[in-house]
XYZ file of N, CA and C in Angstrom:
546
model
N -81.705 -160.628 -34.950
C -82.265 -161.670 -33.765
C -80.899 -162.516 -33.705
N -80.649 -162.875 -32.584
C -79.526 -163.748 -32.230
C -79.677 -165.135 -32.675
N -78.646 -165.687 -33.086
C -78.694 -167.172 -33.527
C -79.301 -167.992 -32.415
N -79.187 -167.702 -31.234
C -79.725 -168.473 -30.020
C -81.154 -168.110 -30.137
N -81.759 -167.056 -30.138
C -83.195 -166.722 -30.270
C -83.876 -167.225 -31.407
N -83.258 -167.165 -32.658
C -83.699 -168.032 -33.757
C -83.792 -169.374 -33.541
N -82.869 -170.166 -33.152
C -82.898 -171.572 -32.689
C -83.998 -171.883 -31.894
N -84.322 -171.048 -30.870
C -85.297 -171.203 -29.735
C -86.736 -171.087 -30.327
N -86.865 -170.132 -31.275
C -88.128 -170.115 -31.849
C -88.518 -171.364 -32.887
N -87.210 -171.850 -33.635
C -87.392 -172.852 -34.575
C -87.857 -174.203 -33.821
N -87.159 -174.229 -32.690
C -87.397 -175.396 -31.803
C -88.917 -175.492 -31.323
N -89.282 -174.318 -30.909
C -90.643 -174.110 -30.284
C -91.733 -174.522 -31.530
N -91.518 -174.070 -32.723
C -92.552 -174.449 -33.854
C -92.408 -175.788 -34.231
N -91.210 -176.383 -34.227
C -90.845 -177.849 -34.645
C -91.709 -178.739 -33.563
N -91.851 -178.337 -32.297
C -92.424 -179.141 -31.273
C -93.950 -178.855 -31.210
N -94.413 -177.993 -32.051
C -95.892 -177.736 -31.750
C -96.522 -178.605 -32.960
N -97.703 -178.967 -32.593
C -98.743 -179.513 -33.568
C -99.025 -178.727 -34.750
N -99.078 -179.137 -35.956
C -99.322 -178.328 -37.053
C -100.843 -177.883 -36.947
N -101.085 -176.586 -37.025
C -102.583 -176.182 -36.733
C -103.637 -176.809 -37.862
N -104.796 -176.859 -37.347
C -105.896 -177.465 -38.129
C -106.820 -176.308 -38.704
N -107.395 -176.417 -39.786
C -108.458 -175.440 -40.330
C -109.300 -175.047 -39.199
N -109.765 -175.782 -38.316
C -110.660 -175.228 -37.430
C -110.110 -174.339 -36.060
N -108.743 -174.220 -36.175
C -108.060 -173.315 -35.263
C -107.637 -172.093 -35.813
N -108.130 -171.732 -36.983
C -107.838 -170.498 -37.522
C -108.949 -169.452 -36.696
N -108.158 -168.350 -36.195
C -108.672 -167.225 -35.687
C -107.842 -166.149 -35.323
N -108.647 -164.954 -34.882
C -107.820 -163.915 -34.374
C -107.323 -164.331 -33.073
N -106.381 -163.637 -32.551
C -105.953 -163.848 -31.172
C -107.233 -163.509 -30.211
N -107.378 -164.226 -29.068
C -108.757 -164.122 -28.285
C -108.821 -162.615 -27.673
N -107.738 -161.903 -27.565
C -107.934 -160.633 -27.108
C -108.576 -159.807 -27.963
N -108.415 -159.955 -29.202
C -109.179 -159.184 -30.355
C -110.526 -159.710 -30.718
N -110.678 -160.930 -30.468
C -111.956 -161.545 -30.805
C -113.449 -160.769 -30.635
N -113.456 -160.090 -29.477
C -114.752 -159.276 -29.347
C -114.929 -158.155 -30.308
N -113.575 -157.818 -31.132
C -113.769 -156.670 -32.002
C -113.694 -157.175 -33.487
N -113.995 -158.451 -33.767
C -113.774 -159.007 -35.002
C -114.522 -158.094 -36.174
N -115.506 -157.812 -35.756
C -116.673 -156.782 -36.712
C -115.646 -155.572 -37.302
N -114.637 -155.109 -36.381
C -113.899 -153.808 -36.840
C -112.805 -154.098 -37.850
N -112.488 -155.571 -38.201
C -111.585 -155.948 -39.031
C -112.311 -155.830 -40.567
N -111.547 -155.364 -41.213
C -112.054 -154.981 -42.826
C -112.221 -156.564 -43.524
N -112.982 -156.439 -44.504
C -113.231 -157.701 -45.247
C -112.510 -157.631 -46.695
N -111.838 -156.565 -46.969
C -111.114 -156.280 -48.215
C -109.882 -155.504 -47.948
N -108.858 -155.640 -48.888
C -107.613 -154.917 -48.730
C -106.489 -155.582 -48.362
N -105.417 -154.800 -47.908
C -104.170 -155.776 -47.485
C -103.875 -155.805 -45.809
N -103.439 -156.734 -45.577
C -103.052 -156.907 -43.994
C -101.494 -157.394 -44.088
N -100.839 -156.835 -42.938
C -99.601 -157.401 -42.668
C -99.634 -157.876 -41.350
N -99.149 -159.220 -41.075
C -99.073 -159.706 -39.568
C -97.634 -159.873 -39.337
N -97.139 -159.371 -38.175
C -95.922 -159.387 -37.773
C -95.601 -160.579 -36.908
N -94.510 -161.283 -36.912
C -94.350 -162.310 -36.078
C -95.499 -163.313 -36.117
N -95.969 -163.592 -37.232
C -97.190 -164.554 -37.683
C -97.238 -165.964 -37.106
N -96.138 -166.495 -36.865
C -96.180 -167.828 -36.236
C -96.679 -168.865 -37.189
N -97.517 -169.573 -36.866
C -98.105 -170.878 -37.682
C -99.301 -170.065 -38.595
N -99.470 -168.800 -38.530
C -100.393 -168.334 -39.453
C -102.015 -168.220 -39.254
N -102.325 -168.664 -38.114
C -103.627 -168.873 -37.712
C -104.479 -167.483 -38.043
N -104.008 -166.289 -37.511
C -104.707 -165.011 -37.684
C -104.475 -164.480 -39.244
N -103.318 -164.851 -39.684
C -103.331 -164.383 -41.214
C -104.300 -165.306 -41.977
N -104.552 -166.476 -41.993
C -105.512 -167.335 -42.611
C -106.924 -166.619 -42.281
N -107.143 -166.357 -40.856
C -108.478 -165.999 -40.658
C -108.770 -164.764 -41.433
N -107.668 -163.799 -41.484
C -108.004 -162.498 -42.347
C -108.003 -162.899 -43.622
N -107.478 -163.814 -44.229
C -107.511 -164.084 -45.792
C -109.067 -164.782 -46.120
N -109.378 -165.544 -44.979
C -110.844 -166.191 -45.192
C -112.033 -164.938 -45.028
N -111.614 -163.821 -44.511
C -112.343 -162.708 -44.312
C -112.370 -161.786 -45.639
N -111.471 -162.149 -46.428
C -111.537 -161.316 -47.792
C -110.093 -160.630 -47.960
N -109.278 -160.567 -47.033
C -108.001 -159.688 -47.288
C -106.948 -160.624 -48.029
N -106.198 -159.643 -48.499
C -104.841 -160.405 -48.972
C -103.592 -159.994 -47.879
N -103.099 -161.205 -47.559
C -102.211 -161.010 -46.243
C -100.892 -161.342 -46.645
N -99.794 -160.645 -45.938
C -98.639 -161.060 -45.909
C -98.030 -161.176 -44.396
N -97.774 -162.484 -44.103
C -97.403 -162.904 -42.838
C -95.991 -163.024 -42.831
N -95.088 -162.430 -41.842
C -93.796 -162.753 -41.691
C -93.311 -163.226 -40.272
N -92.315 -164.083 -40.206
C -91.825 -164.819 -38.923
C -90.340 -165.053 -39.078
N -89.842 -165.230 -37.900
C -88.153 -165.638 -37.949
C -88.104 -167.033 -38.235
N -89.073 -167.885 -38.041
C -89.015 -169.304 -38.155
C -89.348 -169.912 -39.338
N -88.284 -170.509 -40.301
C -88.753 -171.132 -41.435
C -89.731 -172.188 -41.023
N -89.668 -173.075 -39.955
C -90.728 -174.101 -39.871
C -92.136 -173.351 -39.687
N -92.248 -172.261 -38.931
C -93.483 -171.583 -38.584
C -94.234 -171.241 -40.036
N -93.201 -170.594 -40.889
C -93.621 -170.054 -42.300
C -94.261 -171.291 -43.025
N -93.279 -172.441 -43.090
C -93.994 -173.552 -43.707
C -95.249 -174.072 -43.205
N -95.462 -174.027 -41.970
C -96.749 -174.542 -41.301
C -97.891 -173.573 -41.830
N -97.514 -172.212 -41.873
C -98.295 -171.219 -42.192
C -98.933 -171.262 -43.778
N -97.808 -171.417 -44.544
C -98.256 -171.653 -46.013
C -99.248 -172.976 -46.272
N -98.791 -174.002 -45.497
C -99.697 -175.164 -45.482
C -101.038 -174.946 -45.044
N -101.265 -174.378 -43.805
C -102.556 -174.000 -43.291
C -103.395 -173.168 -44.261
N -102.704 -172.233 -44.990
C -103.501 -171.336 -45.873
C -103.871 -172.261 -47.112
N -102.958 -172.987 -47.451
C -103.523 -173.861 -48.921
C -104.450 -174.826 -48.384
N -104.432 -175.523 -47.205
C -105.556 -176.398 -46.736
C -106.856 -175.727 -46.392
N -106.884 -174.308 -46.144
C -107.930 -173.471 -45.857
C -108.600 -172.820 -47.120
N -107.738 -173.143 -48.172
C -108.243 -172.713 -49.520
C -108.001 -171.173 -49.771
N -107.105 -170.494 -49.094
C -106.724 -169.240 -49.168
C -105.339 -169.038 -49.582
N -104.517 -170.128 -49.962
C -103.315 -170.005 -50.289
C -102.897 -168.722 -51.499
N -103.959 -168.622 -52.320
C -103.712 -167.421 -53.230
C -103.949 -166.109 -52.677
N -104.581 -166.078 -51.485
C -104.599 -164.820 -50.690
C -103.442 -164.454 -49.694
N -102.677 -165.585 -49.624
C -101.663 -165.326 -48.459
C -100.255 -165.345 -48.890
N -99.538 -164.711 -48.595
C -97.845 -164.699 -48.660
C -97.236 -164.900 -47.425
N -96.346 -165.705 -47.101
C -95.679 -165.907 -45.977
C -94.112 -165.938 -46.383
N -93.315 -165.179 -45.376
C -91.888 -164.981 -45.662
C -91.313 -165.124 -44.236
N -89.985 -165.693 -44.352
C -89.142 -165.513 -43.280
C -88.315 -164.094 -43.145
N -88.734 -163.398 -42.275
C -88.061 -162.174 -42.018
C -87.707 -161.888 -40.511
N -86.392 -161.403 -40.450
C -86.008 -161.185 -39.291
C -86.195 -159.572 -38.694
N -87.293 -159.463 -38.285
C -87.735 -157.985 -37.703
C -86.653 -157.061 -37.137
N -85.625 -157.647 -36.696
C -84.441 -156.766 -36.168
C -83.791 -156.135 -37.104
N -84.038 -156.309 -38.521
C -83.499 -155.652 -39.651
C -84.550 -154.433 -40.132
N -85.846 -154.584 -39.308
C -86.729 -153.481 -39.610
C -88.078 -154.122 -40.417
N -88.993 -153.240 -40.454
C -90.135 -153.550 -41.177
C -89.869 -153.818 -42.694
N -90.379 -154.923 -43.222
C -89.978 -155.170 -44.649
C -90.698 -154.084 -45.312
N -90.070 -153.791 -46.541
C -90.609 -152.717 -47.434
C -91.986 -153.155 -48.027
N -92.985 -152.567 -48.239
C -93.953 -152.751 -48.973
C -95.089 -151.654 -49.101
N -96.195 -151.993 -49.651
C -97.171 -150.909 -49.858
C -98.081 -150.842 -48.586
N -98.687 -149.503 -48.538
C -99.629 -149.369 -47.264
C -100.782 -150.587 -47.155
N -101.082 -150.686 -45.892
C -101.784 -151.818 -45.636
C -102.966 -151.276 -44.687
N -104.063 -152.048 -44.786
C -105.302 -151.667 -44.164
C -105.505 -152.248 -42.870
N -104.577 -153.305 -42.374
C -104.416 -153.944 -41.137
C -102.996 -154.260 -40.849
N -102.575 -154.025 -39.659
C -101.194 -154.411 -39.035
C -101.666 -155.323 -37.829
N -101.523 -156.528 -37.970
C -101.680 -157.351 -36.689
C -100.472 -158.020 -36.243
N -100.063 -157.665 -34.889
C -98.972 -158.084 -34.140
C -99.331 -158.722 -32.693
N -99.128 -160.021 -32.762
C -99.743 -160.484 -31.425
C -98.563 -161.154 -30.741
N -98.170 -160.630 -29.532
C -97.156 -161.157 -28.575
C -95.771 -160.974 -29.274
N -95.781 -159.850 -29.732
C -94.209 -159.549 -30.418
C -94.194 -158.064 -30.202
N -93.012 -157.572 -29.753
C -92.694 -156.041 -29.524
C -91.489 -155.771 -29.759
N -91.273 -154.887 -30.789
C -89.997 -154.129 -30.862
C -90.212 -152.826 -31.119
N -89.726 -151.750 -30.342
C -90.058 -150.316 -30.071
C -89.719 -149.684 -31.345
N -88.560 -150.194 -32.117
C -87.826 -149.740 -33.164
C -88.888 -149.784 -34.299
N -89.935 -150.505 -34.289
C -90.976 -150.568 -35.357
C -92.164 -149.825 -35.097
N -92.214 -149.179 -34.053
C -93.325 -148.305 -33.800
C -93.895 -147.242 -34.946
N -92.879 -146.312 -35.311
C -93.088 -145.400 -36.220
C -93.248 -146.188 -37.666
N -92.382 -147.156 -38.089
C -92.705 -147.736 -39.287
C -94.030 -148.459 -39.416
N -94.437 -148.829 -38.403
C -96.022 -149.485 -38.462
C -97.133 -148.450 -38.578
N -96.912 -147.330 -37.934
C -97.607 -146.206 -38.286
C -97.727 -145.623 -39.711
N -96.480 -145.619 -40.042
C -96.319 -144.985 -41.444
C -96.865 -146.141 -42.316
N -96.746 -147.345 -42.163
C -97.202 -148.324 -43.115
C -98.791 -148.575 -43.228
N -99.546 -148.083 -42.112
C -100.670 -148.238 -42.275
C -101.580 -147.094 -43.246
N -102.311 -147.456 -44.147
C -103.212 -146.543 -45.012
C -104.119 -145.867 -44.092
N -104.447 -144.556 -44.497
C -105.398 -143.888 -43.744
C -106.684 -144.772 -43.624
N -107.179 -144.651 -42.352
C -108.249 -145.448 -41.823
C -107.935 -146.799 -41.468
N -106.555 -147.235 -41.747
C -105.772 -148.591 -41.369
C -106.008 -148.933 -39.884
N -106.207 -150.232 -39.479
C -106.424 -150.642 -38.317
C -105.015 -151.276 -37.775
N -104.731 -150.972 -36.434
C -103.663 -151.585 -35.692
C -104.124 -152.493 -34.737
N -103.808 -153.647 -34.706
C -103.994 -154.484 -33.489
C -103.009 -155.158 -32.934
N -102.379 -154.765 -31.844
C -101.172 -155.143 -31.302
C -101.480 -155.578 -29.864
N -100.590 -156.788 -29.454
C -100.891 -157.250 -28.042
C -99.402 -157.682 -27.749
N -99.089 -157.383 -26.465
C -97.640 -157.890 -25.921
C -97.884 -158.224 -24.532
N -96.797 -158.932 -23.983
C -96.619 -159.430 -22.751
C -96.376 -158.100 -21.792
N -96.958 -157.978 -20.809
C -96.850 -156.650 -19.914
C -96.411 -156.953 -18.497
N -95.919 -155.986 -17.827
C -95.619 -156.040 -16.613
C -96.880 -155.714 -15.554
N -97.794 -155.479 -16.273
C -99.181 -155.066 -15.255
C -99.654 -156.583 -15.167
N -99.559 -157.011 -13.957
C -100.246 -158.195 -13.599
C -99.210 -159.316 -13.605
N -98.068 -158.970 -13.813
C -96.881 -160.108 -13.872
C -95.723 -159.429 -13.431
N -94.726 -160.225 -13.316
C -93.331 -159.716 -13.134
C -92.750 -159.111 -14.209
N -91.566 -158.356 -13.958
C -90.832 -157.907 -15.269
C -90.287 -158.969 -16.092
N -89.911 -158.832 -17.371
C -89.362 -159.700 -18.209
C -88.855 -159.010 -19.310
N -87.885 -159.560 -20.062
C -87.272 -159.151 -21.204
C -88.232 -158.395 -22.315
N -89.294 -158.991 -22.447
C -89.997 -158.464 -23.768
C -91.351 -157.823 -23.053
N -91.485 -157.607 -21.903
C -92.751 -157.080 -21.171
C -92.690 -155.621 -21.378
N -93.852 -155.202 -21.582
C -94.127 -153.549 -21.824
C -94.518 -152.990 -20.506
N -94.114 -151.767 -20.407
C -94.429 -150.911 -19.180
C -95.903 -150.455 -19.370
N -96.519 -150.013 -18.052
C -97.824 -149.615 -17.949
C -97.992 -148.535 -19.025
N -98.890 -148.351 -19.999
C -99.350 -147.218 -20.843
C -98.347 -147.152 -21.732
N -97.488 -147.996 -22.023
C -96.547 -147.954 -23.161
C -97.048 -148.102 -24.492
N -98.217 -149.006 -24.836
C -98.739 -149.041 -26.088
C -99.482 -147.931 -26.546
N -100.279 -147.391 -25.633
C -101.162 -146.150 -25.850
C -100.076 -145.051 -26.063
N -99.068 -144.950 -25.454
C -98.215 -143.680 -25.615
C -97.519 -143.959 -27.077
N -96.991 -145.305 -27.348
C -96.148 -145.513 -28.387
C -96.948 -145.152 -29.879
N -98.265 -145.374 -29.557
C -99.231 -145.230 -30.928
C -100.288 -144.125 -30.697
N -99.780 -143.028 -29.923
C -100.812 -141.958 -29.663
C -101.175 -141.054 -30.886
N -100.444 -141.390 -32.053
C -100.944 -140.696 -33.241
C -102.259 -141.232 -33.747
N -102.396 -142.439 -33.408
C -103.617 -143.425 -33.959
C -104.640 -143.156 -32.901
N -105.807 -143.148 -33.504
C -107.244 -143.141 -32.726
C -107.479 -144.298 -31.887
N -107.376 -144.294 -30.605
C -107.485 -145.643 -29.770
C -109.060 -145.979 -29.909
N -109.088 -147.141 -30.238
C -110.604 -147.812 -30.383
C -110.833 -148.468 -29.038
N -109.825 -149.290 -28.588
C -109.940 -150.264 -27.365
C -108.510 -150.600 -26.983
N -108.358 -150.619 -25.496
C -107.046 -150.977 -25.160
C -107.351 -151.640 -23.689
N -106.248 -152.339 -23.194
C -106.233 -152.727 -21.891
C -104.846 -153.434 -21.528
N -104.855 -153.478 -20.373
C -103.615 -154.126 -19.471
C -104.058 -154.967 -18.437
N -103.203 -156.028 -18.248
C -103.566 -156.851 -16.948
C -103.333 -158.287 -17.165
N -103.201 -159.007 -16.143
C -102.859 -160.419 -16.329
C -101.639 -160.716 -17.098
N -100.746 -159.748 -17.266
C -99.510 -159.904 -17.903
C -99.623 -159.622 -19.418
N -100.537 -159.127 -19.811
C -100.801 -158.836 -21.232
C -101.261 -157.225 -21.300
N -100.800 -156.708 -22.510
C -101.102 -155.273 -22.798
C -101.721 -155.471 -24.287
N -102.844 -154.661 -24.761
C -103.054 -154.627 -26.069
C -103.834 -153.409 -26.401
N -103.865 -153.088 -27.729
C -104.316 -151.884 -28.437
C -104.948 -152.067 -29.797
N -106.169 -151.517 -29.996
C -106.731 -151.554 -31.103
C -106.848 -150.046 -31.560
N -106.384 -149.790 -32.574
C -106.438 -148.388 -32.929
C -106.448 -148.154 -34.550
N -106.861 -146.802 -34.868
C -107.055 -146.647 -36.317
C -106.152 -145.393 -36.746
N -105.701 -145.447 -37.873
C -104.949 -144.197 -38.523
C -106.105 -143.138 -38.786
N -105.780 -142.020 -38.337
C -106.809 -141.118 -38.952
C -106.503 -140.743 -40.474
């Protein structure tokens, strides 16, 4: 990631309020499907930000590794996990995903909300354990104008066609996919 982008994310998290325990949740787009998320196993959250979803997964019973480019966001995520009583189930690290997916064991969930790097598509599929769940959402051109990080119509379902599509959608500038590895 460029130094300019890294600084932009750092500033964004420095200016945000520290999340509270009652703000722990899945991203809204996945909330209707929360019963599909496992209650045990390993999860990897890419671009985890302040850790709200990672902590939600840990409270559900999973061991979670959250990664983000912002040291401030990672510090806030660690603090949120500790205050929520799941600091022992969460690991948070500063990772530049431009360098690729960090090495690690297979996981039962990969969660990625509003981050997209096409170079990570195949590594994400490979990281999922058999039966593993992918929950990915991105900004989209569908219902919005073009933008640097917006996906094209049908891009997520095409990119992850090797997985079993459980549910997906596009509109209002967002595309999302919930899929399972066979």
